[in-house]
JSON list of C-alpha atoms in Angstrom, two decimals:
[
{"chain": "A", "resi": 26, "resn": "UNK", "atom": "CA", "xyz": [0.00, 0.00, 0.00]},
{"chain": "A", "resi": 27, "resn": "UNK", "atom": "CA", "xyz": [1.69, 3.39, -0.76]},
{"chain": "A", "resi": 28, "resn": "UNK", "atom": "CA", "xyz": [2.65, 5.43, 2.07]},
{"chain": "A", "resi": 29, "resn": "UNK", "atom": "CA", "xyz": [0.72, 8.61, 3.44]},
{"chain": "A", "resi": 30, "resn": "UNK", "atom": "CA", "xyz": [1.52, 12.14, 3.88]},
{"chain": "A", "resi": 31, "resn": "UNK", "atom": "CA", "xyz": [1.75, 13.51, 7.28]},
{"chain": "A", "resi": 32, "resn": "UNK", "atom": "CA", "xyz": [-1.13, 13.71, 9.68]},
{"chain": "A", "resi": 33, "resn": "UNK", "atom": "CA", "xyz": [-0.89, 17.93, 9.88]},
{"chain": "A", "resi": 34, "resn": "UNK", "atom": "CA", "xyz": [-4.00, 17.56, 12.71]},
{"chain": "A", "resi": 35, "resn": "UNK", "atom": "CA", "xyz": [-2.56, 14.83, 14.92]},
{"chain": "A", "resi": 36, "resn": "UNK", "atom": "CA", "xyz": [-5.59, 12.48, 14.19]},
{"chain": "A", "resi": 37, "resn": "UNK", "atom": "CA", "xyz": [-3.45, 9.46, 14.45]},
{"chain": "A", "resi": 38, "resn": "UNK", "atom": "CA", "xyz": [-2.20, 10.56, 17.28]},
{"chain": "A", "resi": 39, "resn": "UNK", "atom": "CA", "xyz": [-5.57, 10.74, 19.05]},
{"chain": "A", "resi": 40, "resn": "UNK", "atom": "CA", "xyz": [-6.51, 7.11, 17.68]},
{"chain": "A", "resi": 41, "resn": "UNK", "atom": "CA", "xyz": [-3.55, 5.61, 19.13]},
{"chain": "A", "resi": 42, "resn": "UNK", "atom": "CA", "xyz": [-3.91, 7.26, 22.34]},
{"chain": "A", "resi": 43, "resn": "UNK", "atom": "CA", "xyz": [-7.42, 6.22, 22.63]},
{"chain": "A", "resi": 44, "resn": "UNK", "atom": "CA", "xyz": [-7.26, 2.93, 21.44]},
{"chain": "A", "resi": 45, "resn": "UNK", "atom": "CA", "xyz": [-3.86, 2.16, 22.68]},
{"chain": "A", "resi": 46, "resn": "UNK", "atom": "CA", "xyz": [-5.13, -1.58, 23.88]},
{"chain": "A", "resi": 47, "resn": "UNK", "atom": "CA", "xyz": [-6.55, -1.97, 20.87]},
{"chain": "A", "resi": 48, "resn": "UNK", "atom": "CA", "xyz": [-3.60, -2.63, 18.43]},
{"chain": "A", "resi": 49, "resn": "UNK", "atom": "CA", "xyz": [-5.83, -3.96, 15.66]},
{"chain": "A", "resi": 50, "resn": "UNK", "atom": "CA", "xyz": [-8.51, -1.27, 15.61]},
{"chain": "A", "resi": 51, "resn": "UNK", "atom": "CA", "xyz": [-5.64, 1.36, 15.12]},
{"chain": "A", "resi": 52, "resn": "UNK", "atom": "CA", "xyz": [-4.15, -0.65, 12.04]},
{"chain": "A", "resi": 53, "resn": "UNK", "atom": "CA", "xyz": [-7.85, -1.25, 10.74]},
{"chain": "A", "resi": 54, "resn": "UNK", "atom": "CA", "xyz": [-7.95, 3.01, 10.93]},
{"chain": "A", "resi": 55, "resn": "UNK", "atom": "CA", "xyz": [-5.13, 3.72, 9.51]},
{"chain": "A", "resi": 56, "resn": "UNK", "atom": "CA", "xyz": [-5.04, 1.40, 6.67]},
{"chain": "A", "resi": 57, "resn": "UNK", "atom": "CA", "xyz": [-8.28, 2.66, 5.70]},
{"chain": "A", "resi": 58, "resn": "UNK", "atom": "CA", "xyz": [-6.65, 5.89, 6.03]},
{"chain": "A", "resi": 59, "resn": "UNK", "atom": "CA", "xyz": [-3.90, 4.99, 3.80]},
{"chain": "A", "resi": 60, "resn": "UNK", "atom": "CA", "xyz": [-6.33, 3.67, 1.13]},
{"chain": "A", "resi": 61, "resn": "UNK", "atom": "CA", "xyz": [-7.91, 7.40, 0.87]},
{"chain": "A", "resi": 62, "resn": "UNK", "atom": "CA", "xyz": [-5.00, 8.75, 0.64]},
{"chain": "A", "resi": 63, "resn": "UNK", "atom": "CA", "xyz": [-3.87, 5.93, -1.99]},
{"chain": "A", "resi": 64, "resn": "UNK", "atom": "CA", "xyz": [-7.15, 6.46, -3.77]},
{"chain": "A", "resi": 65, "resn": "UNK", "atom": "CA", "xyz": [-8.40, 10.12, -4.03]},
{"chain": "A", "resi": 66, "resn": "UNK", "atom": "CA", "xyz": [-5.05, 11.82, -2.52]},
{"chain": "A", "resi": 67, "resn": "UNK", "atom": "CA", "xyz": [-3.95, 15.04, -3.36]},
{"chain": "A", "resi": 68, "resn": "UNK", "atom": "CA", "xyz": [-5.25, 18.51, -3.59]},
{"chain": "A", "resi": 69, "resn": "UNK", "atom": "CA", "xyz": [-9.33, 18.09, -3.95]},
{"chain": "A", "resi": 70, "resn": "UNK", "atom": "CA", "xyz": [-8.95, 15.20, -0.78]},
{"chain": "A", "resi": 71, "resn": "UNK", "atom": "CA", "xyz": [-7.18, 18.26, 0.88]},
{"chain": "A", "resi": 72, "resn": "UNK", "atom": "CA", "xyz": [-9.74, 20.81, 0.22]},
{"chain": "A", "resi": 73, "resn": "UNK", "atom": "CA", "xyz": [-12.56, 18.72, 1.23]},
{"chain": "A", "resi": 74, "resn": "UNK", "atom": "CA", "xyz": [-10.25, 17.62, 4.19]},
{"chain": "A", "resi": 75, "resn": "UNK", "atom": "CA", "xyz": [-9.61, 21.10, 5.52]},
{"chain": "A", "resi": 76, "resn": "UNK", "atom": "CA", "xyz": [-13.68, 22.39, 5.05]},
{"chain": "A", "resi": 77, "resn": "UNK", "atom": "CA", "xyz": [-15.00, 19.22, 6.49]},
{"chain": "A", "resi": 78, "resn": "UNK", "atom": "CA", "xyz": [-12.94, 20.14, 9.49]},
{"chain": "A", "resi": 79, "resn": "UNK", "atom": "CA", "xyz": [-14.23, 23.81, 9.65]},
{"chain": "A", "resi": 80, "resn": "UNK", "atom": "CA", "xyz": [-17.83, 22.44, 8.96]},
{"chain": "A", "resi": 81, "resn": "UNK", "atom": "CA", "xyz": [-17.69, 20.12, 11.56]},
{"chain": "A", "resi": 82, "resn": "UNK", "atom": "CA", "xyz": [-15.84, 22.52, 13.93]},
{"chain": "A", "resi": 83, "resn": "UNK", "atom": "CA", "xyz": [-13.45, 21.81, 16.50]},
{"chain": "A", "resi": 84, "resn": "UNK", "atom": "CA", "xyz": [-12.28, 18.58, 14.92]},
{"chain": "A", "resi": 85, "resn": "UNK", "atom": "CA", "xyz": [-8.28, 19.76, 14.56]},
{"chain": "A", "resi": 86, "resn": "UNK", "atom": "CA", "xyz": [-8.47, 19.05, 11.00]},
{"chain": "A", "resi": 87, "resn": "UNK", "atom": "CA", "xyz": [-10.00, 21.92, 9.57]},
{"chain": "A", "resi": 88, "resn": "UNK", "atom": "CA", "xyz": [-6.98, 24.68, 10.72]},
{"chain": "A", "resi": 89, "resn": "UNK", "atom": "CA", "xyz": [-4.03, 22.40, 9.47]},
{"chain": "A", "resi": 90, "resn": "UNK", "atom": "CA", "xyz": [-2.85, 22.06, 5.86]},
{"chain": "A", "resi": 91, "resn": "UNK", "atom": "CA", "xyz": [-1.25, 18.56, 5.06]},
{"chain": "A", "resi": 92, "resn": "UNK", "atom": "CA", "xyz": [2.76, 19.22, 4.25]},
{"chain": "A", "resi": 93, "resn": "UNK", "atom": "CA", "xyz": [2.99, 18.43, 0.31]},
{"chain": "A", "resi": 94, "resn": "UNK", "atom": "CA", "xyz": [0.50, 18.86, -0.64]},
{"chain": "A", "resi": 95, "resn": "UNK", "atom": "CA", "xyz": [-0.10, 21.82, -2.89]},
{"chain": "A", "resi": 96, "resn": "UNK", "atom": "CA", "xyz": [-3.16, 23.97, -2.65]},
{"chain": "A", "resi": 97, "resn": "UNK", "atom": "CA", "xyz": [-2.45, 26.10, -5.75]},
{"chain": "A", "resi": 98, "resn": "UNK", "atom": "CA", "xyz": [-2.79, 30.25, -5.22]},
{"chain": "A", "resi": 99, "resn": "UNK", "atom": "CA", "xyz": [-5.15, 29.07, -2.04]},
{"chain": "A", "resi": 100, "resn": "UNK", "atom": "CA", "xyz": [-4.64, 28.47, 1.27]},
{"chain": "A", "resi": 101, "resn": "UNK", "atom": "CA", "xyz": [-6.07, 26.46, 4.16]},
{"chain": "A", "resi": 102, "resn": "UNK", "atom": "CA", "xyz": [-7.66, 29.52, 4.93]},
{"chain": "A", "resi": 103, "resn": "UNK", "atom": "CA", "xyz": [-9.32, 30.22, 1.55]},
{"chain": "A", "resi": 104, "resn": "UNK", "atom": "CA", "xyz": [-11.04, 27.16, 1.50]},
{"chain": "A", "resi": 105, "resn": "UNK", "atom": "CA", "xyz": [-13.93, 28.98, 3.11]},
{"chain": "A", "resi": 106, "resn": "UNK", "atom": "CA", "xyz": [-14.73, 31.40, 0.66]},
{"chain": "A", "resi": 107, "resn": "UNK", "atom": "CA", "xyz": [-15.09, 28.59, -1.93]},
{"chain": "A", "resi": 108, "resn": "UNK", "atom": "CA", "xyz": [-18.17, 29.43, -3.54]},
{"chain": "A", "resi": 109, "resn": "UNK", "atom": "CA", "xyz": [-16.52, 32.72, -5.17]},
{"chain": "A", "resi": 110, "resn": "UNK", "atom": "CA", "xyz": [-13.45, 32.64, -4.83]},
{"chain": "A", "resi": 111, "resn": "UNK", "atom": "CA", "xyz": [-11.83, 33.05, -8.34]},
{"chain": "A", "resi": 112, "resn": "UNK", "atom": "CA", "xyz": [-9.16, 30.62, -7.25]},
{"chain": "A", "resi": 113, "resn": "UNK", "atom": "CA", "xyz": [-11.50, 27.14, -7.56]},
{"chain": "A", "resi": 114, "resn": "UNK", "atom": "CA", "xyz": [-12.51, 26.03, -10.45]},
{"chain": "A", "resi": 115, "resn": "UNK", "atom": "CA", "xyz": [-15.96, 24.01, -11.14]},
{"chain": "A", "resi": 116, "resn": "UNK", "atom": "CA", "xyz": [-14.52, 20.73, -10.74]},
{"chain": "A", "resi": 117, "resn": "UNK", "atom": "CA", "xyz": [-13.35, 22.14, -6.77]},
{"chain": "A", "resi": 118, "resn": "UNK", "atom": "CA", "xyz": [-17.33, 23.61, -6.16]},
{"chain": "A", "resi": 119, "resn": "UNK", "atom": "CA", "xyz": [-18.58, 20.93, -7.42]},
{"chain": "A", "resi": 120, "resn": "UNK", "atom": "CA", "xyz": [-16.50, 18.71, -4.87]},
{"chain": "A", "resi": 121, "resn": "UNK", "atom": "CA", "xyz": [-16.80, 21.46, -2.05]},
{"chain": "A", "resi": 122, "resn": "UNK", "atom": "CA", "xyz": [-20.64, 21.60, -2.44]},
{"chain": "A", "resi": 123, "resn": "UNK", "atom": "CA", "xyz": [-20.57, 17.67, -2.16]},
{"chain": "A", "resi": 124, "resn": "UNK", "atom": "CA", "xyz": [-18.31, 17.37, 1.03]},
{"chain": "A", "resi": 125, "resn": "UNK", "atom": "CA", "xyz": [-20.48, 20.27, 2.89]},
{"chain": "A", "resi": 126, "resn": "UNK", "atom": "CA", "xyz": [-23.68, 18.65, 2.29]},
{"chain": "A", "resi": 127, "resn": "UNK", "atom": "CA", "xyz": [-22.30, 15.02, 3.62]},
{"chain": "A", "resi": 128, "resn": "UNK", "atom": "CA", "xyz": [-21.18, 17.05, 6.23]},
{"chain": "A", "resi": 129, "resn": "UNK", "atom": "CA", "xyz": [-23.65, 18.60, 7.17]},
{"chain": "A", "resi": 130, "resn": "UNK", "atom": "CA", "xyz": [-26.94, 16.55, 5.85]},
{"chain": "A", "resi": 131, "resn": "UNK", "atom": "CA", "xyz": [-25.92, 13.36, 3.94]},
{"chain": "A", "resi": 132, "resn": "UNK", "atom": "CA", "xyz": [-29.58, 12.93, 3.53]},
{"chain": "A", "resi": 133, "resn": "UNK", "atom": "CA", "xyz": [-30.12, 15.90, 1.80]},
{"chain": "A", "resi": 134, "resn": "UNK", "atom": "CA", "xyz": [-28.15, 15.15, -1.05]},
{"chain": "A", "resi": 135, "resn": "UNK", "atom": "CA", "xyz": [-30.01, 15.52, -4.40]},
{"chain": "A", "resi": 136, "resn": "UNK", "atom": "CA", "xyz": [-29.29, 14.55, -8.01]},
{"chain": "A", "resi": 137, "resn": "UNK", "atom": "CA", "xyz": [-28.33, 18.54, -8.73]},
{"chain": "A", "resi": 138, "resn": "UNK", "atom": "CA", "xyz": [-26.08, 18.21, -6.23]},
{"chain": "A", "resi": 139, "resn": "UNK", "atom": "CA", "xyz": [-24.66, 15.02, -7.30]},
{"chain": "A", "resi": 140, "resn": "UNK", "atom": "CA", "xyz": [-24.31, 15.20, -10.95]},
{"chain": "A", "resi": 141, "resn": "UNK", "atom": "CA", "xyz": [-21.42, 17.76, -11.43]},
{"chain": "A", "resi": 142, "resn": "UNK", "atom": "CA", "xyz": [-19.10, 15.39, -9.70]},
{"chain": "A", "resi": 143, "resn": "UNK", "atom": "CA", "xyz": [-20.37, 12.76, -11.16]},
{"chain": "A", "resi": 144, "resn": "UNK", "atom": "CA", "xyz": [-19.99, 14.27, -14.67]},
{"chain": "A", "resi": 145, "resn": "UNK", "atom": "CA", "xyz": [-16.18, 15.56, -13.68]},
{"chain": "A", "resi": 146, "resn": "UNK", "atom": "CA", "xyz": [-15.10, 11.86, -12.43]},
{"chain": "A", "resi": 147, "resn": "UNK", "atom": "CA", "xyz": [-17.46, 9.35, -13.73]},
{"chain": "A", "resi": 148, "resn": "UNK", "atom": "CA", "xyz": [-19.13, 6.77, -11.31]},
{"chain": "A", "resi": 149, "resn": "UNK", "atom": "CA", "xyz": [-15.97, 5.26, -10.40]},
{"chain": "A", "resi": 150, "resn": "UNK", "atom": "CA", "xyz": [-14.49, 8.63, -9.55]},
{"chain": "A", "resi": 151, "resn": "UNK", "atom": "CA", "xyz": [-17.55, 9.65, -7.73]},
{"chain": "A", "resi": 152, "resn": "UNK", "atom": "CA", "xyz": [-17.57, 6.15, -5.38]},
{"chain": "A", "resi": 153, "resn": "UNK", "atom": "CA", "xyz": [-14.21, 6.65, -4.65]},
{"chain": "A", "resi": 154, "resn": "UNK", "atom": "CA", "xyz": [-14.32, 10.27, -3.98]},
{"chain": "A", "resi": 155, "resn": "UNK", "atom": "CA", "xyz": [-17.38, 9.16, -1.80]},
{"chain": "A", "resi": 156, "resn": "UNK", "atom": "CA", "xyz": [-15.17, 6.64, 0.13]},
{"chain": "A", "resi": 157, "resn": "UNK", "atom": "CA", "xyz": [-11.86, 9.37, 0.66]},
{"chain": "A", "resi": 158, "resn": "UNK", "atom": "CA", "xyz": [-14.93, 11.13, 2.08]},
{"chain": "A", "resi": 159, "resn": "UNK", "atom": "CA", "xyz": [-16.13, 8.57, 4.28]},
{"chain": "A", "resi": 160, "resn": "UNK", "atom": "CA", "xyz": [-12.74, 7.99, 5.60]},
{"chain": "A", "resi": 161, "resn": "UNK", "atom": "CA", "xyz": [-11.92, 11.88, 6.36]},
{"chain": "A", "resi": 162, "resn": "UNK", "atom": "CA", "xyz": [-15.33, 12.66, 8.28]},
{"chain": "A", "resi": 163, "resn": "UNK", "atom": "CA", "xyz": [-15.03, 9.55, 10.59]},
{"chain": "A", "resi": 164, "resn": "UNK", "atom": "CA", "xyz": [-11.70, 10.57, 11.83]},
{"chain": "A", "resi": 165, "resn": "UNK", "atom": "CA", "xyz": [-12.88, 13.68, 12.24]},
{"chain": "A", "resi": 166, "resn": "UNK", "atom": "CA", "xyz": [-16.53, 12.49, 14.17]},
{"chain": "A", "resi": 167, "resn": "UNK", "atom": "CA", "xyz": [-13.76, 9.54, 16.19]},
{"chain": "A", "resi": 168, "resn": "UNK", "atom": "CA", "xyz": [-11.32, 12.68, 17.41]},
{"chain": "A", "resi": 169, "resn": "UNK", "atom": "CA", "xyz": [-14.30, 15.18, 18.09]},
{"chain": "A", "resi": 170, "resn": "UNK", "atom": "CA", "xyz": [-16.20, 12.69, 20.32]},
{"chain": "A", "resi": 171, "resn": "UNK", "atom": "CA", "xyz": [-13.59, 11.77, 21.90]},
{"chain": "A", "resi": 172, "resn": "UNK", "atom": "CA", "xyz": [-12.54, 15.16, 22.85]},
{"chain": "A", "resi": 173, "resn": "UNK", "atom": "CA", "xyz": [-15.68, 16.27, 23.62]},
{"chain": "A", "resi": 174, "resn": "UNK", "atom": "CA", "xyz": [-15.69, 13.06, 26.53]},
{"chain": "A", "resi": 175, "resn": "UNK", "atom": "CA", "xyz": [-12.74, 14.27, 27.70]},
{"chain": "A", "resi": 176, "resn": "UNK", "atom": "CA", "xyz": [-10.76, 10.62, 26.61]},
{"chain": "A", "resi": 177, "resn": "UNK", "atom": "CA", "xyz": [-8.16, 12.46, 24.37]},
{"chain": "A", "resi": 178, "resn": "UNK", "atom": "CA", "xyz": [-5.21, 14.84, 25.60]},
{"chain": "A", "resi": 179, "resn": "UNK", "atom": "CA", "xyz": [-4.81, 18.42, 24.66]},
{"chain": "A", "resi": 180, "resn": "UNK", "atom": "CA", "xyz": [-4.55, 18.95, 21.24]},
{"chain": "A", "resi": 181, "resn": "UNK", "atom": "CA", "xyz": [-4.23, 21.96, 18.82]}
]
């Protein structure tokens, strides 16, 4: 399996620490990890990385940008503006719009919604798109509940 980037938020971290008697679980975590990044790395998994975080707020993960990977003339910070900033093209809305509504209602996604990402990557794009997605907002749910119960150190 090809090797990660750095973990900018310290997600890992938090997994280990929580689940530190449970050896297995971790590896089962991070090798779906891995396969995200091994599937739909790169700058669009970044983007929808770094809003998810901010969306779900207070997860760690949406104030970090990953090291190497490139965000073109945005940063971190820019993600935000996403709906007019000149700086994303369709293909990034069209992913952005996606990731906020999982985010935030995955039951309220609609063909509209769907279809411009769909179009961009094809089906097989789309499902694994949909998967690096799945991946990146369980971490982030995992690490927020446990910080919220008080079971994870202090973190950024």
């Amino acid at each position: 399996m090809e090797e990660t980037v750095a973990d900018p938020a310290g997600t890992d971290a938090i997994i280990a620490e929580v689940l530190g008697d449970r050896p297995d679980v971790v590896a089962v975590l991070d090798g779906a990890r891995q396969a995200s990044w091994a599937a739909a790395g790169g700058r669009r998994r970044e983007l929808v990385r770094v809003r998810g975080g901010r969306r779900r707020g207070g997860a760690g993960e949406g104030g970090v940008a990953t090291p190497g990977i490139v965000l073109g003339p945005v940063t971190a910070h820019d993600v935000a503006t996403w709906p007019t900033h000149p700086a994303f093209d369709e293909l990034d809305r069209a992913a952005l719009a996606f990731a906020e509504q999982w985010v935030v209602d995955v039951a309220g996604m609609t063909d509209e919604l769907v279809a411009p990402l769909r179009d961009a990557l094809g089906d097989d794009g789309l499902s694994t798109f949909t998967n690096a997605l799945m991946v990146i907002e369980q971490r982030m749910r995992l690490r927020q509940t446990w910080e919220r119960l008080g079971l994870a150190g202090d973190r950024p």
